[in-house]
């Protein structure tokens, strides 16, 4: 696709994509990300449309699908808008000794335990984030719990 064709697409559809995305996501930055995603799909794939109406329908459908995928993502479910985050105060670190024990574990075990218990990720989601099979995450959680239990018993917590 040449530069003139890309400019034509941006001029014709950027506002529409942003409006549709904003109506789904209610965040300007997220809508801009979706707009970029849609244009990347158009520009990186060799798509041929029969008519301008077909082109517009494809762009609308792709925008809606991208918004729905984004809303289903773990990132979207676990984040809050910056406006809301500014009003929140950071939680106080509990004084149970568990966090110190968790910090003492090797990263291989510490990160999955933290994501599982503090961030409420599932084993599958942790595996996806870390690029490790779900079974390996389950094993790391089990071994990490044993190591943490041993640490806590040794410290008398």
Short mmCIF file of N, CA and C in Angstrom, two decimals:
data_model
loop_
_atom_site.label_atom_id
_atom_site.label_comp_id
_atom_site.label_asym_id
_atom_site.label_seq_id
_atom_site.Cartn_x
_atom_site.Cartn_y
_atom_site.Cartn_z
N UNK A 1 0.86 -1.17 0.00
CA UNK A 1 0.00 0.00 0.00
C UNK A 1 0.90 1.23 0.00
N UNK A 2 0.61 2.18 -0.84
CA UNK A 2 1.45 3.37 -0.95
C UNK A 2 1.01 4.43 0.07
N UNK A 3 1.83 5.48 0.19
CA UNK A 3 1.57 6.54 1.17
C UNK A 3 0.28 7.29 0.91
N UNK A 4 -0.05 7.51 -0.37
CA UNK A 4 -1.28 8.23 -0.70
C UNK A 4 -2.51 7.44 -0.26
N UNK A 5 -2.48 6.12 -0.45
CA UNK A 5 -3.59 5.26 -0.05
C UNK A 5 -3.73 5.26 1.49
N UNK A 6 -2.60 5.18 2.19
CA UNK A 6 -2.63 5.21 3.65
C UNK A 6 -3.18 6.55 4.16
N UNK A 7 -2.76 7.65 3.55
CA UNK A 7 -3.27 8.97 3.94
C UNK A 7 -4.77 9.07 3.68
N UNK A 8 -5.24 8.52 2.57
CA UNK A 8 -6.67 8.53 2.26
C UNK A 8 -7.46 7.79 3.34
N UNK A 9 -6.95 6.62 3.76
CA UNK A 9 -7.64 5.84 4.80
C UNK A 9 -7.69 6.60 6.12
N UNK A 10 -6.57 7.21 6.50
CA UNK A 10 -6.52 7.96 7.76
C UNK A 10 -7.48 9.15 7.69
N UNK A 11 -7.45 9.87 6.59
CA UNK A 11 -8.33 11.04 6.45
C UNK A 11 -9.81 10.64 6.51
N UNK A 12 -10.14 9.51 5.88
CA UNK A 12 -11.54 9.09 5.82
C UNK A 12 -12.05 8.48 7.12
N UNK A 13 -11.21 7.67 7.77
CA UNK A 13 -11.74 6.81 8.83
C UNK A 13 -11.21 7.06 10.24
N UNK A 14 -10.19 7.87 10.42
CA UNK A 14 -9.60 8.04 11.75
C UNK A 14 -10.62 8.55 12.76
N UNK A 15 -11.37 9.57 12.41
CA UNK A 15 -12.36 10.11 13.35
C UNK A 15 -13.43 9.08 13.70
N UNK A 16 -13.89 8.36 12.70
CA UNK A 16 -14.92 7.35 12.93
C UNK A 16 -14.40 6.25 13.87
N UNK A 17 -13.19 5.80 13.63
CA UNK A 17 -12.61 4.75 14.48
C UNK A 17 -12.45 5.26 15.90
N UNK A 18 -11.97 6.47 16.06
CA UNK A 18 -11.82 7.05 17.41
C UNK A 18 -13.17 7.17 18.13
N UNK A 19 -14.20 7.61 17.42
CA UNK A 19 -15.52 7.75 18.05
C UNK A 19 -16.08 6.40 18.47
N UNK A 20 -15.97 5.41 17.60
CA UNK A 20 -16.47 4.07 17.93
C UNK A 20 -15.70 3.52 19.13
N UNK A 21 -14.38 3.64 19.08
CA UNK A 21 -13.54 3.11 20.17
C UNK A 21 -13.83 3.81 21.48
N UNK A 22 -14.00 5.12 21.43
CA UNK A 22 -14.29 5.86 22.65
C UNK A 22 -15.64 5.45 23.24
N UNK A 23 -16.60 5.19 22.36
CA UNK A 23 -17.92 4.78 22.87
C UNK A 23 -17.86 3.44 23.59
N UNK A 24 -16.92 2.58 23.19
CA UNK A 24 -16.76 1.29 23.87
C UNK A 24 -15.89 1.41 25.12
N UNK A 25 -14.80 2.15 25.04
CA UNK A 25 -13.78 2.10 26.08
C UNK A 25 -13.80 3.28 27.05
N UNK A 26 -14.40 4.39 26.66
CA UNK A 26 -14.55 5.57 27.50
C UNK A 26 -13.23 6.20 27.94
N UNK A 27 -12.15 5.91 27.24
CA UNK A 27 -10.84 6.48 27.53
C UNK A 27 -10.20 6.91 26.21
N UNK A 28 -9.77 8.16 26.14
CA UNK A 28 -9.17 8.68 24.91
C UNK A 28 -7.93 7.90 24.52
N UNK A 29 -7.07 7.60 25.49
CA UNK A 29 -5.82 6.90 25.18
C UNK A 29 -6.09 5.49 24.65
N UNK A 30 -7.04 4.81 25.25
CA UNK A 30 -7.39 3.48 24.78
C UNK A 30 -7.97 3.54 23.37
N UNK A 31 -8.81 4.54 23.11
CA UNK A 31 -9.39 4.70 21.78
C UNK A 31 -8.30 4.97 20.74
N UNK A 32 -7.31 5.75 21.11
CA UNK A 32 -6.20 6.02 20.19
C UNK A 32 -5.40 4.75 19.91
N UNK A 33 -5.22 3.92 20.94
CA UNK A 33 -4.53 2.64 20.74
C UNK A 33 -5.29 1.74 19.77
N UNK A 34 -6.60 1.68 19.92
CA UNK A 34 -7.42 0.88 19.02
C UNK A 34 -7.33 1.42 17.60
N UNK A 35 -7.34 2.72 17.46
CA UNK A 35 -7.22 3.35 16.13
C UNK A 35 -5.91 2.91 15.47
N UNK A 36 -4.83 2.94 16.22
CA UNK A 36 -3.54 2.49 15.68
C UNK A 36 -3.59 1.02 15.30
N UNK A 37 -4.21 0.21 16.13
CA UNK A 37 -4.32 -1.22 15.87
C UNK A 37 -5.06 -1.48 14.57
N UNK A 38 -6.17 -0.79 14.37
CA UNK A 38 -6.98 -0.98 13.16
C UNK A 38 -6.17 -0.57 11.93
N UNK A 39 -5.50 0.56 12.00
CA UNK A 39 -4.71 1.00 10.84
C UNK A 39 -3.53 0.06 10.57
N UNK A 40 -2.95 -0.47 11.62
CA UNK A 40 -1.87 -1.45 11.41
C UNK A 40 -2.39 -2.70 10.69
N UNK A 41 -3.58 -3.14 11.07
CA UNK A 41 -4.17 -4.30 10.39
C UNK A 41 -4.41 -4.01 8.91
N UNK A 42 -4.89 -2.81 8.62
CA UNK A 42 -5.16 -2.45 7.23
C UNK A 42 -3.85 -2.36 6.45
N UNK A 43 -2.86 -1.70 7.04
CA UNK A 43 -1.62 -1.44 6.32
C UNK A 43 -0.71 -2.66 6.19
N UNK A 44 -0.77 -3.57 7.14
CA UNK A 44 0.14 -4.72 7.09
C UNK A 44 -0.46 -5.91 6.35
N UNK A 45 -1.75 -5.91 6.14
CA UNK A 45 -2.38 -6.99 5.39
C UNK A 45 -2.70 -6.50 3.99
N UNK A 46 -2.59 -7.38 3.03
CA UNK A 46 -2.89 -7.01 1.65
C UNK A 46 -4.38 -7.22 1.41
N UNK A 47 -5.17 -6.23 1.82
CA UNK A 47 -6.62 -6.33 1.72
C UNK A 47 -7.12 -5.64 0.46
N UNK A 48 -8.08 -6.27 -0.19
CA UNK A 48 -8.73 -5.68 -1.37
C UNK A 48 -10.22 -5.62 -1.10
N UNK A 49 -10.78 -4.45 -1.28
CA UNK A 49 -12.19 -4.26 -1.04
C UNK A 49 -12.90 -4.02 -2.37
N UNK A 50 -14.12 -4.57 -2.47
CA UNK A 50 -14.90 -4.42 -3.70
C UNK A 50 -15.40 -2.99 -3.87
N UNK A 51 -15.87 -2.41 -2.78
CA UNK A 51 -16.44 -1.06 -2.83
C UNK A 51 -15.98 -0.29 -1.60
N UNK A 52 -16.26 1.00 -1.60
CA UNK A 52 -15.95 1.85 -0.45
C UNK A 52 -16.82 1.43 0.74
N UNK A 53 -18.05 1.02 0.46
CA UNK A 53 -18.94 0.56 1.54
C UNK A 53 -18.39 -0.71 2.19
N UNK A 54 -17.84 -1.60 1.38
CA UNK A 54 -17.24 -2.83 1.91
C UNK A 54 -16.03 -2.48 2.78
N UNK A 55 -15.23 -1.55 2.33
CA UNK A 55 -14.06 -1.09 3.08
C UNK A 55 -14.49 -0.50 4.43
N UNK A 56 -15.50 0.36 4.40
CA UNK A 56 -15.99 1.00 5.62
C UNK A 56 -16.57 -0.03 6.59
N UNK A 57 -17.33 -0.98 6.07
CA UNK A 57 -17.92 -2.02 6.91
C UNK A 57 -16.82 -2.86 7.57
N UNK A 58 -15.77 -3.18 6.81
CA UNK A 58 -14.65 -3.96 7.36
C UNK A 58 -13.97 -3.19 8.48
N UNK A 59 -13.76 -1.91 8.28
CA UNK A 59 -13.10 -1.08 9.29
C UNK A 59 -13.95 -0.97 10.56
N UNK A 60 -15.24 -0.80 10.39
CA UNK A 60 -16.13 -0.72 11.56
C UNK A 60 -16.11 -2.04 12.32
N UNK A 61 -16.25 -3.14 11.61
CA UNK A 61 -16.25 -4.46 12.26
C UNK A 61 -14.93 -4.73 12.97
N UNK A 62 -13.83 -4.39 12.32
CA UNK A 62 -12.50 -4.58 12.92
C UNK A 62 -12.34 -3.71 14.17
N UNK A 63 -12.85 -2.49 14.13
CA UNK A 63 -12.78 -1.60 15.29
C UNK A 63 -13.58 -2.16 16.45
N UNK A 64 -14.79 -2.59 16.18
CA UNK A 64 -15.65 -3.15 17.24
C UNK A 64 -15.00 -4.40 17.84
N UNK A 65 -14.49 -5.27 16.99
CA UNK A 65 -13.84 -6.50 17.48
C UNK A 65 -12.60 -6.17 18.31
N UNK A 66 -11.80 -5.20 17.87
CA UNK A 66 -10.61 -4.81 18.63
C UNK A 66 -11.00 -4.25 20.00
N UNK A 67 -12.06 -3.47 20.05
CA UNK A 67 -12.54 -2.94 21.33
C UNK A 67 -13.01 -4.06 22.26
N UNK A 68 -13.76 -5.00 21.71
CA UNK A 68 -14.24 -6.12 22.53
C UNK A 68 -13.08 -6.96 23.03
N UNK A 69 -12.10 -7.22 22.18
CA UNK A 69 -10.92 -7.99 22.60
C UNK A 69 -10.17 -7.26 23.70
N UNK A 70 -10.04 -5.96 23.56
CA UNK A 70 -9.34 -5.16 24.56
C UNK A 70 -10.07 -5.20 25.90
N UNK A 71 -11.40 -5.11 25.86
CA UNK A 71 -12.18 -5.14 27.10
C UNK A 71 -12.12 -6.50 27.78
N UNK A 72 -11.89 -7.56 27.01
CA UNK A 72 -11.77 -8.91 27.60
C UNK A 72 -10.38 -9.17 28.15
N UNK A 73 -9.42 -8.36 27.78
CA UNK A 73 -8.03 -8.61 28.17
C UNK A 73 -7.83 -8.43 29.67
N UNK A 74 -6.86 -9.14 30.21
CA UNK A 74 -6.54 -9.04 31.63
C UNK A 74 -6.08 -7.62 31.96
N UNK A 75 -5.37 -6.99 31.04
CA UNK A 75 -4.90 -5.62 31.27
C UNK A 75 -6.08 -4.68 31.54
N UNK A 76 -7.10 -4.76 30.71
CA UNK A 76 -8.25 -3.86 30.86
C UNK A 76 -9.00 -4.14 32.16
N UNK A 77 -9.14 -5.42 32.51
CA UNK A 77 -9.89 -5.78 33.71
C UNK A 77 -9.16 -5.39 34.99
N UNK A 78 -7.84 -5.26 34.93
CA UNK A 78 -7.06 -5.01 36.14
C UNK A 78 -6.51 -3.59 36.22
N UNK A 79 -7.00 -2.71 35.39
CA UNK A 79 -6.53 -1.33 35.44
C UNK A 79 -7.70 -0.39 35.71
N UNK A 80 -7.36 0.78 36.18
CA UNK A 80 -8.36 1.83 36.39
C UNK A 80 -7.88 3.07 35.65
N UNK A 81 -8.79 3.94 35.27
CA UNK A 81 -8.39 5.18 34.62
C UNK A 81 -7.47 6.01 35.52
N UNK A 82 -6.59 6.80 34.93
CA UNK A 82 -5.66 7.62 35.70
C UNK A 82 -6.38 8.59 36.62
N UNK A 83 -7.54 9.08 36.19
CA UNK A 83 -8.29 10.01 37.03
C UNK A 83 -8.67 9.35 38.35
N UNK A 84 -9.09 8.10 38.29
CA UNK A 84 -9.48 7.38 39.51
C UNK A 84 -8.25 6.98 40.31
N UNK A 85 -7.18 6.63 39.64
CA UNK A 85 -5.97 6.19 40.33
C UNK A 85 -5.34 7.33 41.13
N UNK A 86 -5.45 8.56 40.65
CA UNK A 86 -4.85 9.70 41.35
C UNK A 86 -5.51 9.92 42.71
N UNK A 87 -6.78 9.61 42.81
CA UNK A 87 -7.50 9.82 44.06
C UNK A 87 -7.21 8.72 45.09
N UNK A 88 -6.69 7.61 44.65
CA UNK A 88 -6.44 6.48 45.55
C UNK A 88 -5.08 6.63 46.23
N UNK A 89 -5.00 6.21 47.47
CA UNK A 89 -3.72 6.20 48.16
C UNK A 89 -3.14 4.80 48.08
N UNK A 90 -1.84 4.72 48.16
CA UNK A 90 -1.18 3.43 48.11
C UNK A 90 -1.49 2.65 49.38
N UNK A 91 -1.78 1.35 49.24
CA UNK A 91 -2.08 0.55 50.43
C UNK A 91 -0.83 0.38 51.30
N UNK A 92 -1.06 0.30 52.58
CA UNK A 92 0.04 0.08 53.51
C UNK A 92 0.48 -1.38 53.43
N UNK A 93 1.76 -1.58 53.50
CA UNK A 93 2.31 -2.94 53.44
C UNK A 93 2.00 -3.65 54.75
N UNK A 94 1.41 -4.85 54.67
CA UNK A 94 1.09 -5.56 55.90
C UNK A 94 2.37 -5.97 56.65
N UNK A 95 2.28 -6.03 57.95
CA UNK A 95 3.44 -6.34 58.78
C UNK A 95 3.41 -7.79 59.25
N UNK A 96 3.05 -8.71 58.37
CA UNK A 96 2.89 -10.10 58.78
C UNK A 96 4.16 -10.92 58.64
N UNK A 97 5.14 -10.43 57.92
CA UNK A 97 6.33 -11.23 57.67
C UNK A 97 6.21 -12.05 56.41
N UNK A 98 4.99 -12.21 55.92
CA UNK A 98 4.78 -12.99 54.70
C UNK A 98 5.43 -12.30 53.52
N UNK A 99 5.28 -10.99 53.45
CA UNK A 99 5.86 -10.25 52.33
C UNK A 99 7.39 -10.33 52.36
N UNK A 100 7.97 -10.27 53.55
CA UNK A 100 9.42 -10.41 53.65
C UNK A 100 9.84 -11.81 53.19
N UNK A 101 9.06 -12.82 53.59
CA UNK A 101 9.34 -14.18 53.14
C UNK A 101 9.22 -14.30 51.64
N UNK A 102 8.22 -13.67 51.09
CA UNK A 102 8.03 -13.70 49.64
C UNK A 102 9.20 -13.02 48.94
N UNK A 103 9.67 -11.91 49.50
CA UNK A 103 10.81 -11.20 48.91
C UNK A 103 12.09 -12.03 48.96
N UNK A 104 12.17 -12.93 49.92
CA UNK A 104 13.38 -13.74 50.06
C UNK A 104 13.45 -14.90 49.06
N UNK A 105 12.33 -15.21 48.42
CA UNK A 105 12.30 -16.32 47.47
C UNK A 105 12.99 -15.95 46.16
N UNK A 106 13.51 -16.96 45.46
CA UNK A 106 14.06 -16.69 44.13
C UNK A 106 12.95 -16.17 43.21
N UNK A 107 13.33 -15.36 42.25
CA UNK A 107 12.37 -14.72 41.34
C UNK A 107 11.47 -15.75 40.66
N UNK A 108 12.02 -16.89 40.34
CA UNK A 108 11.27 -17.96 39.66
C UNK A 108 10.01 -18.35 40.42
N UNK A 109 10.06 -18.27 41.75
CA UNK A 109 8.92 -18.63 42.59
C UNK A 109 8.18 -17.39 43.11
N UNK A 110 8.93 -16.34 43.36
CA UNK A 110 8.36 -15.11 43.92
C UNK A 110 7.32 -14.48 42.99
N UNK A 111 7.65 -14.35 41.72
CA UNK A 111 6.76 -13.67 40.78
C UNK A 111 5.42 -14.42 40.61
N UNK A 112 5.44 -15.74 40.36
CA UNK A 112 4.15 -16.43 40.25
C UNK A 112 3.31 -16.35 41.54
N UNK A 113 3.95 -16.49 42.70
CA UNK A 113 3.21 -16.38 43.96
C UNK A 113 2.60 -14.99 44.12
N UNK A 114 3.38 -13.98 43.82
CA UNK A 114 2.86 -12.61 43.93
C UNK A 114 1.67 -12.41 42.99
N UNK A 115 1.82 -12.79 41.73
CA UNK A 115 0.75 -12.61 40.76
C UNK A 115 -0.50 -13.40 41.15
N UNK A 116 -0.31 -14.59 41.69
CA UNK A 116 -1.43 -15.44 42.06
C UNK A 116 -2.18 -14.89 43.27
N UNK A 117 -1.45 -14.57 44.34
CA UNK A 117 -2.11 -14.18 45.59
C UNK A 117 -2.39 -12.69 45.73
N UNK A 118 -1.53 -11.85 45.21
CA UNK A 118 -1.73 -10.41 45.39
C UNK A 118 -2.47 -9.77 44.23
N UNK A 119 -2.28 -10.28 43.01
CA UNK A 119 -2.92 -9.68 41.84
C UNK A 119 -4.08 -10.51 41.31
N UNK A 120 -4.32 -11.68 41.92
CA UNK A 120 -5.44 -12.56 41.57
C UNK A 120 -5.44 -13.05 40.12
N UNK A 121 -4.26 -13.30 39.58
CA UNK A 121 -4.17 -13.91 38.25
C UNK A 121 -4.36 -15.41 38.39
N UNK A 122 -4.87 -16.05 37.35
CA UNK A 122 -4.96 -17.51 37.34
C UNK A 122 -3.63 -18.08 36.88
N UNK A 123 -3.45 -19.38 37.08
CA UNK A 123 -2.22 -20.03 36.64
C UNK A 123 -2.03 -19.88 35.13
N UNK A 124 -3.11 -19.99 34.40
CA UNK A 124 -3.03 -19.85 32.94
C UNK A 124 -2.60 -18.45 32.56
N UNK A 125 -3.18 -17.43 33.20
CA UNK A 125 -2.82 -16.05 32.89
C UNK A 125 -1.36 -15.78 33.26
N UNK A 126 -0.90 -16.32 34.38
CA UNK A 126 0.50 -16.14 34.78
C UNK A 126 1.41 -16.79 33.74
N UNK A 127 1.04 -17.99 33.31
CA UNK A 127 1.82 -18.67 32.28
C UNK A 127 1.89 -17.86 31.00
N UNK A 128 0.78 -17.27 30.61
CA UNK A 128 0.76 -16.44 29.39
C UNK A 128 1.66 -15.22 29.55
N UNK A 129 1.59 -14.58 30.71
CA UNK A 129 2.40 -13.38 30.95
C UNK A 129 3.89 -13.71 30.97
N UNK A 130 4.23 -14.81 31.62
CA UNK A 130 5.65 -15.16 31.77
C UNK A 130 6.19 -16.01 30.63
N UNK A 131 5.29 -16.47 29.75
CA UNK A 131 5.74 -17.30 28.63
C UNK A 131 6.14 -18.70 29.08
N UNK A 132 5.43 -19.22 30.07
CA UNK A 132 5.72 -20.54 30.64
C UNK A 132 4.42 -21.35 30.62
N UNK A 133 4.55 -22.66 30.48
CA UNK A 133 3.36 -23.51 30.47
C UNK A 133 2.65 -23.46 31.81
N UNK A 134 1.33 -23.65 31.75
CA UNK A 134 0.51 -23.60 32.96
C UNK A 134 0.95 -24.65 33.98
N UNK A 135 1.34 -25.81 33.52
CA UNK A 135 1.79 -26.87 34.44
C UNK A 135 3.05 -26.44 35.18
N UNK A 136 3.94 -25.75 34.50
CA UNK A 136 5.16 -25.26 35.15
C UNK A 136 4.83 -24.21 36.20
N UNK A 137 3.85 -23.37 35.91
CA UNK A 137 3.42 -22.36 36.89
C UNK A 137 2.84 -23.05 38.12
N UNK A 138 2.02 -24.08 37.91
CA UNK A 138 1.44 -24.81 39.03
C UNK A 138 2.55 -25.42 39.89
N UNK A 139 3.57 -25.96 39.27
CA UNK A 139 4.69 -26.54 40.01
C UNK A 139 5.45 -25.46 40.78
N UNK A 140 5.66 -24.31 40.14
CA UNK A 140 6.37 -23.22 40.81
C UNK A 140 5.57 -22.68 41.99
N UNK A 141 4.25 -22.61 41.83
CA UNK A 141 3.41 -22.17 42.95
C UNK A 141 3.52 -23.14 44.12
N UNK A 142 3.47 -24.43 43.82
CA UNK A 142 3.57 -25.44 44.87
C UNK A 142 4.92 -25.37 45.58
N UNK A 143 6.00 -25.34 44.81
CA UNK A 143 7.34 -25.26 45.40
C UNK A 143 7.54 -23.96 46.15
N UNK A 144 7.02 -22.86 45.59
CA UNK A 144 7.15 -21.56 46.24
C UNK A 144 6.43 -21.53 47.57
N UNK A 145 5.24 -22.15 47.63
CA UNK A 145 4.50 -22.21 48.89
C UNK A 145 5.30 -22.98 49.95
N UNK A 146 5.90 -24.09 49.53
CA UNK A 146 6.71 -24.88 50.48
C UNK A 146 7.89 -24.07 50.99
N UNK A 147 8.54 -23.35 50.08
CA UNK A 147 9.68 -22.53 50.48
C UNK A 147 9.24 -21.41 51.42
N UNK A 148 8.11 -20.80 51.13
CA UNK A 148 7.58 -19.72 51.96
C UNK A 148 7.18 -20.25 53.33
N UNK A 149 6.53 -21.42 53.35
CA UNK A 149 6.14 -22.03 54.62
C UNK A 149 7.39 -22.32 55.47
N UNK A 150 8.42 -22.83 54.84
CA UNK A 150 9.66 -23.13 55.55
C UNK A 150 10.27 -21.84 56.13
N UNK A 151 10.28 -20.78 55.34
CA UNK A 151 10.80 -19.50 55.80
C UNK A 151 10.01 -18.98 56.99
N UNK A 152 8.68 -19.04 56.88
CA UNK A 152 7.83 -18.53 57.96
C UNK A 152 8.00 -19.33 59.25
N UNK A 153 8.15 -20.65 59.13
CA UNK A 153 8.36 -21.48 60.33
C UNK A 153 9.70 -21.18 60.96
N UNK A 154 10.73 -20.97 60.12
CA UNK A 154 12.06 -20.65 60.62
C UNK A 154 12.09 -19.29 61.34
N UNK A 155 11.33 -18.33 60.83
CA UNK A 155 11.28 -16.99 61.42
C UNK A 155 10.28 -16.91 62.58
N UNK A 156 9.46 -17.95 62.75
CA UNK A 156 8.49 -17.96 63.83
C UNK A 156 7.29 -17.06 63.59
N UNK A 157 6.96 -16.88 62.33
CA UNK A 157 5.82 -16.00 61.99
C UNK A 157 4.55 -16.80 61.95
#
